[in-house]
Amino acid sequence: MPGIGATMMFKYLAATILLSSATQAFSTVTKTDMASYLSTVPEGPPDAILGIAEAFKSCTDERKVNVCVGAYRDSTGKPWILPSVRKAEERLLADPTVNKEYAPIAGDAKYVDLALGFAYGAQADMTKIAGVQTLSGTGACRVGGHFLSKFVPKPEGMDKVPIYIPNPTWGNHIAIFNNCGMDVRRYRYYNSKTNRLDYDGLIEDLKEAPEGSVILLHACAHNPTGCDPTMDQWKDISDLIKSKKHHCFFDSAYQGFASGDAEADASALRLFVSEGHNVVLAQSFAKNFGLYGERTGTLSVVCNSLEERSAVLSQLKLIIRPMYSSPPIHGSSIVKTVLTDEELTAEYYDNCKEMATRINAMRVKLVEVLKEVGSEHDWSHVTEQIGMFAYTGMNSDMCDELTSKYSIFLTRDGRISLAGLNDGNIEYVAKAVHDVTAGKSITSS
């Protein structure tokens, strides 16, 4: 019996060793097979704007200037938290009833109502506007693009819904709407021969667009050009879009920040609503409230009835739920606190005007100093523009030289963020711009 037991034990140990070896081998093969696809993942290109910001941070040149990123800076070059926003935040922190519970899928309903009132105006019929809270303007564009891609009828012979975006536009628009499954097309917007709005080209391209296309419009302070249509031109654009049965998608990132007057900056949007367009609106509070990192925005759709509103809202929720489930609440709580208090609201409007006034002062001064340092170019297009940016007309070679020779960091399309200028660096920047543009054209032939 002991012999049999020893034999069985030997066989058991041998089997265990073999099984362990096989398991290790299988595990090694499985891990190798599972991980092998990672070696085929290509390196993605850096973001055009954020990559420049990183290069600025790593630059050791004491003269360096960042006129790239679209975020407000005060007269000392520092980020600025609006005093009204700071006060609202202090109230939230001191309120024992404030909690960190999940928001509903559509966000904080009171915040959404206030945000839409800010955009559409006190007289708008909010009962027919379906609105949801979003992850700032980027999230609003993404949710809106998904909705339009799913529900807008495709023009005859097309397998995707076409969306026409201005050329140029905010670079992220292209990737966002491509990822929504839309057919991203361009319409002329900026005439580099005159450094001004290409109104005739815009009208011609919208006329040629297939009937029922989606047309993306910047509500104010067009990024990157700063060139906005006049109200008469907006009226003509509205009429054309109606006649072609196009669908309007407004992106509003600068209301109040553009001119310092939030009501005036909403004029184009409100005109289109008054003329019966079923506007889709992406709204951001990054620039005008300084809530860049709070990701605070809305997406709204102007409907024709209560029934349409209910159906649209239900579909927006179905898009949001598997995408990010529900939005963050801190930024929206700040906006809600400001817009529900008369004193904070009044202070906010003053804060917003202060930002717009400083930006415009830098716009005017840049042109003045360019002339003082000897530039013979006509820079009047810069003073005619509006918003955070100056679209200078400089080409990519000039921009590259500004960075390599002077450590002035900007996008290669010649866009300068005026927020990055102040009394301490504007002469340095103007002299550098004069150096790289002297004797060369800042318009295309």
XYZ file of N, CA and C in Angstrom, residues 12 89 168 194 209 268 286 294 307 344 349 399 443:
39
model
N 0.954 12.516 -9.287
C 0.246 13.769 -8.995
C 1.181 14.977 -9.104
N -18.399 81.909 -5.701
C -17.750 80.694 -5.221
C -17.642 80.692 -3.701
N -11.523 80.329 -42.268
C -11.115 79.394 -41.223
C -12.144 79.333 -40.093
N -7.891 90.928 -48.740
C -8.292 92.192 -48.105
C -8.161 92.144 -46.591
N -24.571 75.095 -51.417
C -24.663 73.943 -50.507
C -25.959 73.180 -50.773
N -27.199 88.568 -33.328
C -27.354 87.694 -34.493
C -28.190 86.470 -34.147
N -16.748 79.570 -20.706
C -15.308 79.563 -20.448
C -14.728 80.964 -20.528
N -13.704 74.722 -15.592
C -14.917 74.187 -14.978
C -15.821 73.474 -15.980
N -44.530 69.560 -27.592
C -44.320 68.153 -27.908
C -42.945 67.936 -28.534
N -24.633 90.656 -7.902
C -23.578 89.894 -8.562
C -23.711 89.980 -10.079
N -21.453 91.975 -15.166
C -21.453 92.746 -16.414
C -20.317 93.764 -16.433
N 5.378 83.656 -38.773
C 5.069 83.168 -37.424
C 6.195 82.307 -36.878
N -0.913 90.342 -47.102
C -2.124 89.898 -47.803
C -1.702 88.944 -48.895
